[in-house]
mmCIF file of C-alpha atoms and ligand atoms in Angstrom:
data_model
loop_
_atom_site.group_PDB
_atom_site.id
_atom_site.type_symbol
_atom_site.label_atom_id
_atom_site.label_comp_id
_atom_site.label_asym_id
_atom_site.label_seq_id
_atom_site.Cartn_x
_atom_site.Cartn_y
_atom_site.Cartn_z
ATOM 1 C CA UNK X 180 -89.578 -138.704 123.065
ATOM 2 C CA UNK X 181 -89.987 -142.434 123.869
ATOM 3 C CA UNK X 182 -91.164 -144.818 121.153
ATOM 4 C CA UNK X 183 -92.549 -141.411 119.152
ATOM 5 C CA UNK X 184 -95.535 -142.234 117.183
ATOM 6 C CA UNK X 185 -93.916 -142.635 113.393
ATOM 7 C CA UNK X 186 -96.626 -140.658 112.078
ATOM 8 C CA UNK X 187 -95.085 -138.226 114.102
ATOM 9 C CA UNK X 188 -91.779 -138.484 112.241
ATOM 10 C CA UNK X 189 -90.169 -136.384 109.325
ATOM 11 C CA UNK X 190 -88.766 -139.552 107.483
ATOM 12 C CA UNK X 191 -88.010 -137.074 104.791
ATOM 13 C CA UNK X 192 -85.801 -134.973 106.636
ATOM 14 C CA UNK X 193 -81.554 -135.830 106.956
ATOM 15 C CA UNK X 194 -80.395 -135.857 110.716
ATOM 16 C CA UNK X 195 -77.761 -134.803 112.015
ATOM 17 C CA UNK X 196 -77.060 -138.403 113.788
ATOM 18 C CA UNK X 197 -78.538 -141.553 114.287
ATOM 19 C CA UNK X 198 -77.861 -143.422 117.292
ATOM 20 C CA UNK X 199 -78.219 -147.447 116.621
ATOM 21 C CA UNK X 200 -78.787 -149.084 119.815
ATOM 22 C CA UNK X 201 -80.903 -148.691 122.816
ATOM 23 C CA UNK X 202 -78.869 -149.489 125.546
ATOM 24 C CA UNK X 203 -76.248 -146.565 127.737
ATOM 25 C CA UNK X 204 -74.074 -146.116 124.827
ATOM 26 C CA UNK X 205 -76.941 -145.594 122.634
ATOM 27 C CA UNK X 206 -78.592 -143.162 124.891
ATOM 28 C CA UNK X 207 -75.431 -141.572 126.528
ATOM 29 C CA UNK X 208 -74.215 -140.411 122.415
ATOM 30 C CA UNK X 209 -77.865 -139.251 122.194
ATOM 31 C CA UNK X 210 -77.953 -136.593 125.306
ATOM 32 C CA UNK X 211 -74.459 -135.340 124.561
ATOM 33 C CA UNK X 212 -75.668 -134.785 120.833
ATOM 34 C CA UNK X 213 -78.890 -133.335 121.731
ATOM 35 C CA UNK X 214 -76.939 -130.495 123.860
ATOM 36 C CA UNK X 215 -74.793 -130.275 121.465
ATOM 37 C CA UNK X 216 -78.340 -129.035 119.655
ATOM 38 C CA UNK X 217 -77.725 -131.989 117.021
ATOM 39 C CA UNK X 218 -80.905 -132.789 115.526
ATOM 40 C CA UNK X 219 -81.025 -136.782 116.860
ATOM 41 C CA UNK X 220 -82.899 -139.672 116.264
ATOM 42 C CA UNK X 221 -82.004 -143.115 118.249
ATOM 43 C CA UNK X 222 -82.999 -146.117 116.831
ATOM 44 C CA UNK X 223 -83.503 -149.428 118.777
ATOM 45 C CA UNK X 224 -84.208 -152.825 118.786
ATOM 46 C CA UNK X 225 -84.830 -153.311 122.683
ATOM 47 C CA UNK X 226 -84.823 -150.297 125.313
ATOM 48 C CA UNK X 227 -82.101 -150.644 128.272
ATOM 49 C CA UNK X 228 -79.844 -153.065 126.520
ATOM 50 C CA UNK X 229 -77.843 -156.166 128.199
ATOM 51 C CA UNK X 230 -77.330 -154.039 131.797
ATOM 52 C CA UNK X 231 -81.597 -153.920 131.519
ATOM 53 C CA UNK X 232 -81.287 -157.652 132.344
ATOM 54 C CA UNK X 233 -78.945 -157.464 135.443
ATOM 55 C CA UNK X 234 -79.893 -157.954 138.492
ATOM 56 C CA UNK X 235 -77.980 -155.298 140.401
ATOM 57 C CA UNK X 236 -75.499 -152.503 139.311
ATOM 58 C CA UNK X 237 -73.190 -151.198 142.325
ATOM 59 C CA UNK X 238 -70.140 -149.907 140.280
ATOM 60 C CA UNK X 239 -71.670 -147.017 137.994
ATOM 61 C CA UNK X 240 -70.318 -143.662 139.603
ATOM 62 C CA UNK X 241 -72.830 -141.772 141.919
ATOM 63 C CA UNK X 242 -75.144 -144.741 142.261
ATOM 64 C CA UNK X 243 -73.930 -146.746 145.173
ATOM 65 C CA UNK X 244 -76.741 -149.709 144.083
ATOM 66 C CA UNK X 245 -79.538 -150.239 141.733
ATOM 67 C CA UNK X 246 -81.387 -152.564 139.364
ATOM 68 C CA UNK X 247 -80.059 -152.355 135.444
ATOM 69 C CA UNK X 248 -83.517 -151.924 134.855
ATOM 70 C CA UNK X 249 -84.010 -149.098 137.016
ATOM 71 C CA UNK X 250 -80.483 -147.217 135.947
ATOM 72 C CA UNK X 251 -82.345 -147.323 132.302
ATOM 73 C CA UNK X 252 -85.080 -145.740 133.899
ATOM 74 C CA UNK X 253 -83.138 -142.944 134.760
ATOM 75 C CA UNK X 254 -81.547 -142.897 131.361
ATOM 76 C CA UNK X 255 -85.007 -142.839 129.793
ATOM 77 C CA UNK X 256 -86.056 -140.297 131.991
ATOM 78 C CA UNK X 257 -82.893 -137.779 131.071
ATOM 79 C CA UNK X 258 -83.603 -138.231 127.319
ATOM 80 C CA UNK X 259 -86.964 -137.635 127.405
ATOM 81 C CA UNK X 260 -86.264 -134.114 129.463
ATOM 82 C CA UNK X 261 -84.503 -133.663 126.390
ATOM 83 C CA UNK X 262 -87.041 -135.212 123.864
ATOM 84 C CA UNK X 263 -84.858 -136.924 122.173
ATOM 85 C CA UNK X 264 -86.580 -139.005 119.428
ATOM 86 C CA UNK X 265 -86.668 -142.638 120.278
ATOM 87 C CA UNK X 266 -88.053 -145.368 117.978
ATOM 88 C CA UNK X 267 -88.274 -148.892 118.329
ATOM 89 C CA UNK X 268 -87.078 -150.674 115.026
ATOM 90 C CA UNK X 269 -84.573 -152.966 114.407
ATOM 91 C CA UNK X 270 -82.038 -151.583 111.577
ATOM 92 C CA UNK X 271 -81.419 -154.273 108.503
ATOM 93 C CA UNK X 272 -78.239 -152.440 106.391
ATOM 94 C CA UNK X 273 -77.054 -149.133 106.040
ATOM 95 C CA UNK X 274 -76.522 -147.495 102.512
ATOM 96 C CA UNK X 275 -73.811 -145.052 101.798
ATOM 97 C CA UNK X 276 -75.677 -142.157 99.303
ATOM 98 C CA UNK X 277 -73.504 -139.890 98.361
ATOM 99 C CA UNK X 278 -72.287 -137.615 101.355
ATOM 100 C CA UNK X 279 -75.061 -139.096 103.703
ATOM 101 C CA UNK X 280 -76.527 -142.392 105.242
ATOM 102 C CA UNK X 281 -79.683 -144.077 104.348
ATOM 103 C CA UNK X 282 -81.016 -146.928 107.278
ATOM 104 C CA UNK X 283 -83.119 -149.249 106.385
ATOM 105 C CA UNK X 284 -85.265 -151.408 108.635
ATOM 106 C CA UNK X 285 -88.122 -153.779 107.771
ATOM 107 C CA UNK X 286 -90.769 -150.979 106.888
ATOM 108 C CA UNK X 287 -89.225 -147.928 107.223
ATOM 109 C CA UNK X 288 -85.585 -145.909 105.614
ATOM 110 C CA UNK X 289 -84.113 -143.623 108.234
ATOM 111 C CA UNK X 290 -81.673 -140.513 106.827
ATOM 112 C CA UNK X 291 -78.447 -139.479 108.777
ATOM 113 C CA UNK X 292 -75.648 -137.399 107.855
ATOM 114 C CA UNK X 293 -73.590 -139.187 110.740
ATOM 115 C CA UNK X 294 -74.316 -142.618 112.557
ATOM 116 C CA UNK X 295 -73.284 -144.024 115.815
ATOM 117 C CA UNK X 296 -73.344 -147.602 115.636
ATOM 118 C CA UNK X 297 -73.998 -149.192 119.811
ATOM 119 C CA UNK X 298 -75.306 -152.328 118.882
ATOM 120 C CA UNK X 299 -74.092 -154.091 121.946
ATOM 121 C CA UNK X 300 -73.503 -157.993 121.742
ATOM 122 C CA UNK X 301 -75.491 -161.146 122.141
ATOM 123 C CA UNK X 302 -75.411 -163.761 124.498
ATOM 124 C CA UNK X 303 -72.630 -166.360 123.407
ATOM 125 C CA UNK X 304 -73.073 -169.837 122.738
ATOM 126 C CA UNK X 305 -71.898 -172.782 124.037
ATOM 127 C CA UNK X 306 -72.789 -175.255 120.790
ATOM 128 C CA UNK X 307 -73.362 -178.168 122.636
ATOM 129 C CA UNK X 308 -76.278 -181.096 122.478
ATOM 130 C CA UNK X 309 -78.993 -179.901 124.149
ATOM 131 C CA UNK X 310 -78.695 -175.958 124.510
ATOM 132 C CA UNK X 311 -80.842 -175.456 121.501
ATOM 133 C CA UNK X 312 -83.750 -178.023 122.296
ATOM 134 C CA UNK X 313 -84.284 -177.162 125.614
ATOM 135 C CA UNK X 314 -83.653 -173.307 125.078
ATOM 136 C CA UNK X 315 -86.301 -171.380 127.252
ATOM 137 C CA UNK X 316 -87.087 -175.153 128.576
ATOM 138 C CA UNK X 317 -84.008 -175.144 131.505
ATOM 139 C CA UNK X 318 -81.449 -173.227 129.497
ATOM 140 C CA UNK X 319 -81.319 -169.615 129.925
ATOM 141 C CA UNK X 320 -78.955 -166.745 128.673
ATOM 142 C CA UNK X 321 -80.487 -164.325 131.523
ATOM 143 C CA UNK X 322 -80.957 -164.693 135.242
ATOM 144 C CA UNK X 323 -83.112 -162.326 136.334
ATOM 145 C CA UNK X 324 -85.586 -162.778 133.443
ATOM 146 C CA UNK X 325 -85.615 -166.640 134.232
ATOM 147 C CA UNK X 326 -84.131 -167.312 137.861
ATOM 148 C CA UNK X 327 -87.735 -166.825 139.353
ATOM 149 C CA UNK X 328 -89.098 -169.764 137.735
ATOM 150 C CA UNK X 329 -86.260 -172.177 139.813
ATOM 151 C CA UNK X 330 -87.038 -171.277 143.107
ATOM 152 C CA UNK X 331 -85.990 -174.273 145.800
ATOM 153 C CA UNK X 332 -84.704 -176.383 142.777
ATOM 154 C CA UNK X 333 -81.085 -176.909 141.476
ATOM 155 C CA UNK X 334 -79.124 -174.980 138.463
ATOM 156 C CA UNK X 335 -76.133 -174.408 137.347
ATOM 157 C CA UNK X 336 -73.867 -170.868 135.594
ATOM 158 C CA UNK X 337 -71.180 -172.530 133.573
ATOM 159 C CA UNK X 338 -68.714 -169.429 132.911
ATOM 160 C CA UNK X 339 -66.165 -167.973 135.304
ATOM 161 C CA UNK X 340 -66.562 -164.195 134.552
ATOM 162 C CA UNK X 341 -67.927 -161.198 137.207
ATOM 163 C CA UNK X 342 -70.771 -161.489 135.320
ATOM 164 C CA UNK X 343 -71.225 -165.050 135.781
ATOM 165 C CA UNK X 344 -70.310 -164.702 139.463
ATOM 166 C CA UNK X 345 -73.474 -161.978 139.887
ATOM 167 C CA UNK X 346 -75.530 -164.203 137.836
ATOM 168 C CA UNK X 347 -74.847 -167.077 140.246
ATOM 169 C CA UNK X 348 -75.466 -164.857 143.338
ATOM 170 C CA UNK X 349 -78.682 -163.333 142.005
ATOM 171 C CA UNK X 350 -79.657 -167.158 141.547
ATOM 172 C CA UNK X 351 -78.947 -167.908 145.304
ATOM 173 C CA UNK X 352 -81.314 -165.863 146.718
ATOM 174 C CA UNK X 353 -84.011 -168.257 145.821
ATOM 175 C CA UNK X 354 -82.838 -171.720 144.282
ATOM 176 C CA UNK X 355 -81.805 -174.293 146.496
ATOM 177 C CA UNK X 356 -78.492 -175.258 144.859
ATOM 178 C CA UNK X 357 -76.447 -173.323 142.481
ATOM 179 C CA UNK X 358 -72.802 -174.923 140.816
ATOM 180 C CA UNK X 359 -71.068 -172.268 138.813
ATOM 181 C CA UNK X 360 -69.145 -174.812 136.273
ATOM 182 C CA UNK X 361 -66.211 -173.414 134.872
ATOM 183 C CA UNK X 362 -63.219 -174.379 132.406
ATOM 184 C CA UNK X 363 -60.299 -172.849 134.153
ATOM 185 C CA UNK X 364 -59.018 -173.278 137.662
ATOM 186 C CA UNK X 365 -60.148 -170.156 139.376
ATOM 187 C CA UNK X 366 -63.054 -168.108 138.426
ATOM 188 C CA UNK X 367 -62.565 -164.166 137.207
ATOM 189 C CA UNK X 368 -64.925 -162.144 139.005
ATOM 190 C CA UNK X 369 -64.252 -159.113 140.452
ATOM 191 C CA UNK X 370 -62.735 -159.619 144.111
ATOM 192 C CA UNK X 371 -65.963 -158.342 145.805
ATOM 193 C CA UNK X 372 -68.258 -160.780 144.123
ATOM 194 C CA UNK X 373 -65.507 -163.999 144.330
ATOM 195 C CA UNK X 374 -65.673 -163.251 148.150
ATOM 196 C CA UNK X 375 -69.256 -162.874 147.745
ATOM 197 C CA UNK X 376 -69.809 -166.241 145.876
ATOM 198 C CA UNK X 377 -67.370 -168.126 148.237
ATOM 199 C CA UNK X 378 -69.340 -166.925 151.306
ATOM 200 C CA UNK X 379 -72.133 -168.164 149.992
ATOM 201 C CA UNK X 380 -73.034 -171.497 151.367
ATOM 202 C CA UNK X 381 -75.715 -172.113 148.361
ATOM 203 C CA UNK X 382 -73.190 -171.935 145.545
ATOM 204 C CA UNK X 383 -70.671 -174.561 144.827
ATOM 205 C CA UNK X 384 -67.768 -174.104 142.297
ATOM 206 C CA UNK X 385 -66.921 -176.986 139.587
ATOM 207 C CA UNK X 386 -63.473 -175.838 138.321
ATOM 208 C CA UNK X 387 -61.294 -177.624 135.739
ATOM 209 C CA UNK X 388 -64.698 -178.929 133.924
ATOM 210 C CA UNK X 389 -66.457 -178.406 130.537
ATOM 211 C CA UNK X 390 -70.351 -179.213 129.883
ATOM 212 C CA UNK X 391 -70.451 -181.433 127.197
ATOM 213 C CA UNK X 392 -74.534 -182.257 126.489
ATOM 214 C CA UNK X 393 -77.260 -180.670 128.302
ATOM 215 C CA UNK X 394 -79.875 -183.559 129.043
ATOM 216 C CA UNK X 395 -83.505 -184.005 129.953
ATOM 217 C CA UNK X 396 -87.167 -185.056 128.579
ATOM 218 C CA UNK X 397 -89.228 -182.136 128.163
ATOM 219 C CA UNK X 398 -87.144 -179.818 130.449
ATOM 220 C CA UNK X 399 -83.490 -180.071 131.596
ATOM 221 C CA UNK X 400 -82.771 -183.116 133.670
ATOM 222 C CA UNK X 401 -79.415 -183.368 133.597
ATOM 223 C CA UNK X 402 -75.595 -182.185 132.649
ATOM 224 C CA UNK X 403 -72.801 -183.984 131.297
ATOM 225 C CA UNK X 404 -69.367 -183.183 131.680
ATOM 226 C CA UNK X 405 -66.392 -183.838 129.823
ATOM 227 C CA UNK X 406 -64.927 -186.189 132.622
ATOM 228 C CA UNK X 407 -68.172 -188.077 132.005
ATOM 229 C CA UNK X 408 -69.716 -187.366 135.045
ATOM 230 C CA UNK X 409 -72.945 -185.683 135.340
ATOM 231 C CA UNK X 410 -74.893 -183.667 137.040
ATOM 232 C CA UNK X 411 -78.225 -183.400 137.876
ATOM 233 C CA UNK X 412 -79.634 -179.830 137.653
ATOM 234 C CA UNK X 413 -83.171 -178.120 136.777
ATOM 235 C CA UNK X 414 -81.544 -175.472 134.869
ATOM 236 C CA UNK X 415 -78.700 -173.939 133.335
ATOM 237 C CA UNK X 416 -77.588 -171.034 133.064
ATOM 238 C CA UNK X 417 -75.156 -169.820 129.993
ATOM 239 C CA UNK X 418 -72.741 -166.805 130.932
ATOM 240 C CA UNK X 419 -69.936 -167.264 128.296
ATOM 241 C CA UNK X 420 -69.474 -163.994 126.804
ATOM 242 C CA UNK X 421 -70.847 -162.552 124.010
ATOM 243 C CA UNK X 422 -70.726 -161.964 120.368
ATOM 244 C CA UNK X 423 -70.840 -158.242 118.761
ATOM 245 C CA UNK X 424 -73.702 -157.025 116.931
ATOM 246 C CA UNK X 425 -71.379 -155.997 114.217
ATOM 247 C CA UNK X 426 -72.860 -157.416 110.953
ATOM 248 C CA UNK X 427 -74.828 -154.451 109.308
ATOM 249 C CA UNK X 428 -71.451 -152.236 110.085
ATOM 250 C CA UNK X 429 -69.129 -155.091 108.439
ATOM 251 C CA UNK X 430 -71.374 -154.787 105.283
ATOM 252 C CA UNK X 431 -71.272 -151.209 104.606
ATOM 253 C CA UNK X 432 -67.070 -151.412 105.042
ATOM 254 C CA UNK X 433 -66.312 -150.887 108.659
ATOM 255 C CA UNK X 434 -62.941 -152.688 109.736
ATOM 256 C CA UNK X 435 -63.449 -155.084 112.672
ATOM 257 C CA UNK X 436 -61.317 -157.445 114.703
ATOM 258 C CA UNK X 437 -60.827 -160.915 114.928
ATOM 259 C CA UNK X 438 -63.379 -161.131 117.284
ATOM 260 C CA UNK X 439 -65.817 -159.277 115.305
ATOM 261 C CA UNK X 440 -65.868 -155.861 117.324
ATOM 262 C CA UNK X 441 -65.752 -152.309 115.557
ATOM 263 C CA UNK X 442 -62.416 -150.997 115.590
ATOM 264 C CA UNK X 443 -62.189 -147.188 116.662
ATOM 265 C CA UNK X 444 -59.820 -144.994 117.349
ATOM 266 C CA UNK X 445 -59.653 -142.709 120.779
ATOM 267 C CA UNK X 446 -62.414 -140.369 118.942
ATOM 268 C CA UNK X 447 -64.624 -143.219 118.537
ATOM 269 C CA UNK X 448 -64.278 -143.181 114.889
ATOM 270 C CA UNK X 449 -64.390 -146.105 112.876
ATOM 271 C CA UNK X 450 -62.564 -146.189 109.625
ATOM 272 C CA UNK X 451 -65.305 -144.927 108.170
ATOM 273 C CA UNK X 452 -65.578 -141.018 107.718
ATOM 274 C CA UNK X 453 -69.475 -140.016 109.262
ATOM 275 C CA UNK X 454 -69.791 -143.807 111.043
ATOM 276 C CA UNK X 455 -68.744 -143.661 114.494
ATOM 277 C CA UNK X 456 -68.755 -146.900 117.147
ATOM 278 C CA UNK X 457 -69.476 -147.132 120.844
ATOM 279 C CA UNK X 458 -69.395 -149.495 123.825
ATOM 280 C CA UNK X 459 -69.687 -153.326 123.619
ATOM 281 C CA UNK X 460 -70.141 -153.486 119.649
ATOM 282 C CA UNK X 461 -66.776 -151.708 119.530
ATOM 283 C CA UNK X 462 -62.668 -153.117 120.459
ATOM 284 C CA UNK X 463 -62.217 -151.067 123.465
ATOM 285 C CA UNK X 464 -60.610 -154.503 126.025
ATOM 286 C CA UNK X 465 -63.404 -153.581 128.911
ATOM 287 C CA UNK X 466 -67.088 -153.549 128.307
ATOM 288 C CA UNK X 467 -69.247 -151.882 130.866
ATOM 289 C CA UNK X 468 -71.811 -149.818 131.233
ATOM 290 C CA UNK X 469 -69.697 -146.412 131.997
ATOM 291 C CA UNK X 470 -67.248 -147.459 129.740
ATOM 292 C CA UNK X 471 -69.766 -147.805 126.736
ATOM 293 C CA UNK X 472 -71.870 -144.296 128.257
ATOM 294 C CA UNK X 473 -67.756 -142.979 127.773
ATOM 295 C CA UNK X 474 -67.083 -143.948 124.343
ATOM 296 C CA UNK X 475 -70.590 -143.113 123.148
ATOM 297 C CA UNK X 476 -70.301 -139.267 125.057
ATOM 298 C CA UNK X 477 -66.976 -139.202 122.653
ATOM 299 C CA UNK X 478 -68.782 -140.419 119.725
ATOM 300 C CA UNK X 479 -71.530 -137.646 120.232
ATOM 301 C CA UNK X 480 -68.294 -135.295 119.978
ATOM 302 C CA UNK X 481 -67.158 -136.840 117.227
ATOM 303 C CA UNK X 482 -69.965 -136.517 115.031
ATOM 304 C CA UNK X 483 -70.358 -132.701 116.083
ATOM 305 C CA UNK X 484 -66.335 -131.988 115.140
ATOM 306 C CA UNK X 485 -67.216 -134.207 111.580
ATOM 307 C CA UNK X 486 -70.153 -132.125 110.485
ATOM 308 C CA UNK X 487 -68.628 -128.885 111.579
ATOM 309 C CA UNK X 488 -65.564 -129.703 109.162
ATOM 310 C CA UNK X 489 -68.077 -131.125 106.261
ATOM 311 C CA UNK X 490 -70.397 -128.292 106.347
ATOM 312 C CA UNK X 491 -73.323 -131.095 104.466
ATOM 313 C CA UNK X 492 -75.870 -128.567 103.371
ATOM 314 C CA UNK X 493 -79.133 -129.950 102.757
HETATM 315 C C1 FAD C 775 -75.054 -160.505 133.591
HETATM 316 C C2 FAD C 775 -74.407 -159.185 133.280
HETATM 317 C C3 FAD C 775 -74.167 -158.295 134.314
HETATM 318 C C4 FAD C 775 -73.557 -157.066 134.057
HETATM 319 N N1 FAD C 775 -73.322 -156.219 135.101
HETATM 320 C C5 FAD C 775 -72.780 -155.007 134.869
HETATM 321 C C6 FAD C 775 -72.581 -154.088 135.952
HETATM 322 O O1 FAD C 775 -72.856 -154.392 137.111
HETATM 323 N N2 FAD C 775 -72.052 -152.880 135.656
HETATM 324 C C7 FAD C 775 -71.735 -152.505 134.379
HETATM 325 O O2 FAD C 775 -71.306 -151.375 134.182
HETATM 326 N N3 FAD C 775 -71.890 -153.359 133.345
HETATM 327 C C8 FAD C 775 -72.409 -154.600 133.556
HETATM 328 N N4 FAD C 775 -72.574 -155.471 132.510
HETATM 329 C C9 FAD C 775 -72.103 -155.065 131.165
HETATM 330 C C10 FAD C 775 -73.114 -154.105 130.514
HETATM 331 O O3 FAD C 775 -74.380 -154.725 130.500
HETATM 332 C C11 FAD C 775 -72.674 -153.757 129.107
HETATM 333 O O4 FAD C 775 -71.321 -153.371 129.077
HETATM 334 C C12 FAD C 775 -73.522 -152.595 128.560
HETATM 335 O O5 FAD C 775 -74.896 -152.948 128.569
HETATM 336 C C13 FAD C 775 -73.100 -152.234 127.138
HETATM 337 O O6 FAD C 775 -73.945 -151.248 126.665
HETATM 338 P P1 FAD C 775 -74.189 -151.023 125.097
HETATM 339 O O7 FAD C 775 -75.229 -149.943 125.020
HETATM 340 O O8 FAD C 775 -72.895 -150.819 124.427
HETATM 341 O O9 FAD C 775 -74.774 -152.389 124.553
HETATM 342 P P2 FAD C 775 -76.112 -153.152 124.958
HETATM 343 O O10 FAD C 775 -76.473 -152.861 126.360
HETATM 344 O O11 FAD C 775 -75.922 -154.562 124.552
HETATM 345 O O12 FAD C 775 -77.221 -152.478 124.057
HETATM 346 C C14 FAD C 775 -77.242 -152.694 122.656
HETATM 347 C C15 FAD C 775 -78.570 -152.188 122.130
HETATM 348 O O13 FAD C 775 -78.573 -152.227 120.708
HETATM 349 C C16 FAD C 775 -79.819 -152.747 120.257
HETATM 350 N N5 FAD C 775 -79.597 -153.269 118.903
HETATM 351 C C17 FAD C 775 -78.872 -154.363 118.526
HETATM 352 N N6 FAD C 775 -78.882 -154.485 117.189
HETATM 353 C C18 FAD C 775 -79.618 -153.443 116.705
HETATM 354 C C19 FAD C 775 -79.999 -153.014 115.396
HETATM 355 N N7 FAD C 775 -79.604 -153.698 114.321
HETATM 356 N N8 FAD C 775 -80.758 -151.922 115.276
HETATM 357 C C20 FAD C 775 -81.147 -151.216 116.362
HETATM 358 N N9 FAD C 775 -80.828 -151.569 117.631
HETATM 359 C C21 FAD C 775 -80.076 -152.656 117.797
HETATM 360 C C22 FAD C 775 -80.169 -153.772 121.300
HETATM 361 O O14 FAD C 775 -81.540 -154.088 121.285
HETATM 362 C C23 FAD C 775 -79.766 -153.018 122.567
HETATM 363 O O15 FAD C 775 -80.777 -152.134 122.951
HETATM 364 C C24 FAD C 775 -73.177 -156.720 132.728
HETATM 365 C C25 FAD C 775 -73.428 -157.617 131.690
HETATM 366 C C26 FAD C 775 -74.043 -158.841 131.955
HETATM 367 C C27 FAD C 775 -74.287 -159.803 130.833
#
């Protein structure tokens, strides 16, 4: 069940799978496994994932519209009908023993005889002067954890993507101004939300322009572009991609891309026999939530067709 008292747990005992993550993938892997009558255990660093911090969600099948935070709701609530094992812990490295996996975190070693790795991504960078110092002081990675603090002043959303489009439009509902800035001529959002943000008589779109130094005193004052002009702004918003959480699978041997994502195969195997990958961590070319819940359900299949074949007696 949710967060499971550790006392609680057999650290002893081998399972079947371990599911690293806590976001869909993570918890989509974990109810196919369960019904597959897998014996489970999910471990993650923060319940509900990136879609947790999202505003609104109107393209996962058979929910026409809801918060990211309340879809995980509904996530939680389908693996706890299941009591699926959940336990907050961030995992360090993983250690190949023999015919089994050993997961370490900072106090505790977890035992799996197959692991799903859904480690999602984090927020990209932009490396410029300023995003550090005034990080959590007018520059922000996440709207809807931070856009209530900038109601009736003036941000910006440099990034052109859907997501930076929503980001923008959550921000509109209570800011005064909002510029999306963007590098390209035409932002990339999906058609509904570019019609969206061009209806919008808040948000203004700054195309053809890089932020070169974010600027202020003890909070954000100020952006500079790379034409030289700036632009004054209370906040800023950072929606530039993101990076994989890939390390701890690169160390034990897993093959990734150039961009540092898990490479699987249409099983969701990695090139590792037993270590199977699954939604943004992984190389698939479109990351959303269904599309991770997808290649995790697969993963869950995976793992139940790989210990079938190794018969790992324990
Ligand atoms: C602003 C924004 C809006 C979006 N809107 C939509 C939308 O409308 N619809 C949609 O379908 N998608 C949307 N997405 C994309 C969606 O959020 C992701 O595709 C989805 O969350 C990927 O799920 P995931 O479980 O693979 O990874 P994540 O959601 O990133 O979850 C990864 C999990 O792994 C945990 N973790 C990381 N490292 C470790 C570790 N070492 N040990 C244990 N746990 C670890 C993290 O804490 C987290 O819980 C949006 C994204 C953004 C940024």
């Amino acid at each position: 069940m949710f967060n499971i008292d550790m006392d609680s747990l057999d650290l002893e005992k081998t399972y079947d799978l371990i599911v690293l993550g806590g976001g869909p993938t993570a918890i989509a892997c974990a109810i196919y496994a369960a019904r597959f009558a897998m014996d489970v255990l999910i471990v993650g660093k923060v319940f509900g994932g990136l879609i947790a911090t999202t505003d609104i969600v109107e393209n996962y099948p058979g929910i026409t519209s809801i918060s990211g935070q309340g879809l995980m709701e509904m996530f939680k609530d389908h693996m706890n009908s299941l009591s699926i094992p959940y336990i907050s812990d961030e995992i360090r490295s993983i250690e190949n023993v023999e015919d089994y996996f050993v997961l370490h975190s900072f106090f505790q070693k977890f035992k799996a005889k197959s692991i799903c790795i859904a480690t999602g991504s984090e927020r990209r960078k932009l490396g410029i002067p300023g995003e550090n110092e005034f990080a959590g002081k007018g520059v922000s990675y996440c709207a809807t954890c931070d856009g209530p603090f900038y109601k009736d002043k003036v941000v910006c959303v440099i990034g052109g993507s859907d997501s930076a489009a929503k980001e923008a439009l959550f921000l509109a509902q209570n800011v005064e101004k909002v510029y999306i800035i963007y590098r390209k001529e035409e932002i990339r959002a999906e058609p509904i939300n570019k019609k969206r943000v061009y209806e919008n008589e808040k948000i203004e779109i700054i195309n053809n322009t890089n932020v070169v130094e974010i600027v202020g005193k003890t909070t954000v004052n100020h952006v500079i572009f790379d034409n030289g002009k700036e632009l004054e702004v209370d906040g800023v918003f950072i929606e530039i991609g993101s990076i994989p959480n890939s390390e701890i699978a690169q160390r034990i041997g897993t093959k990734i891309n150039e961009k540092g994502e898990i490479i699987i195969n249409r099983k969701s195997e990695t090139n590792m026999p037993g270590i199977f990958a699954a939604g943004d961590v992984a190389d698939a070319p479109f990351k959303q939530a269904i599309t991770g819940v997808a290649e995790g359900v697969i993963a869950a299949y995976s793992a139940f067709d790989y210990l079938k074949n190794v018969k790992i007696e324990y």
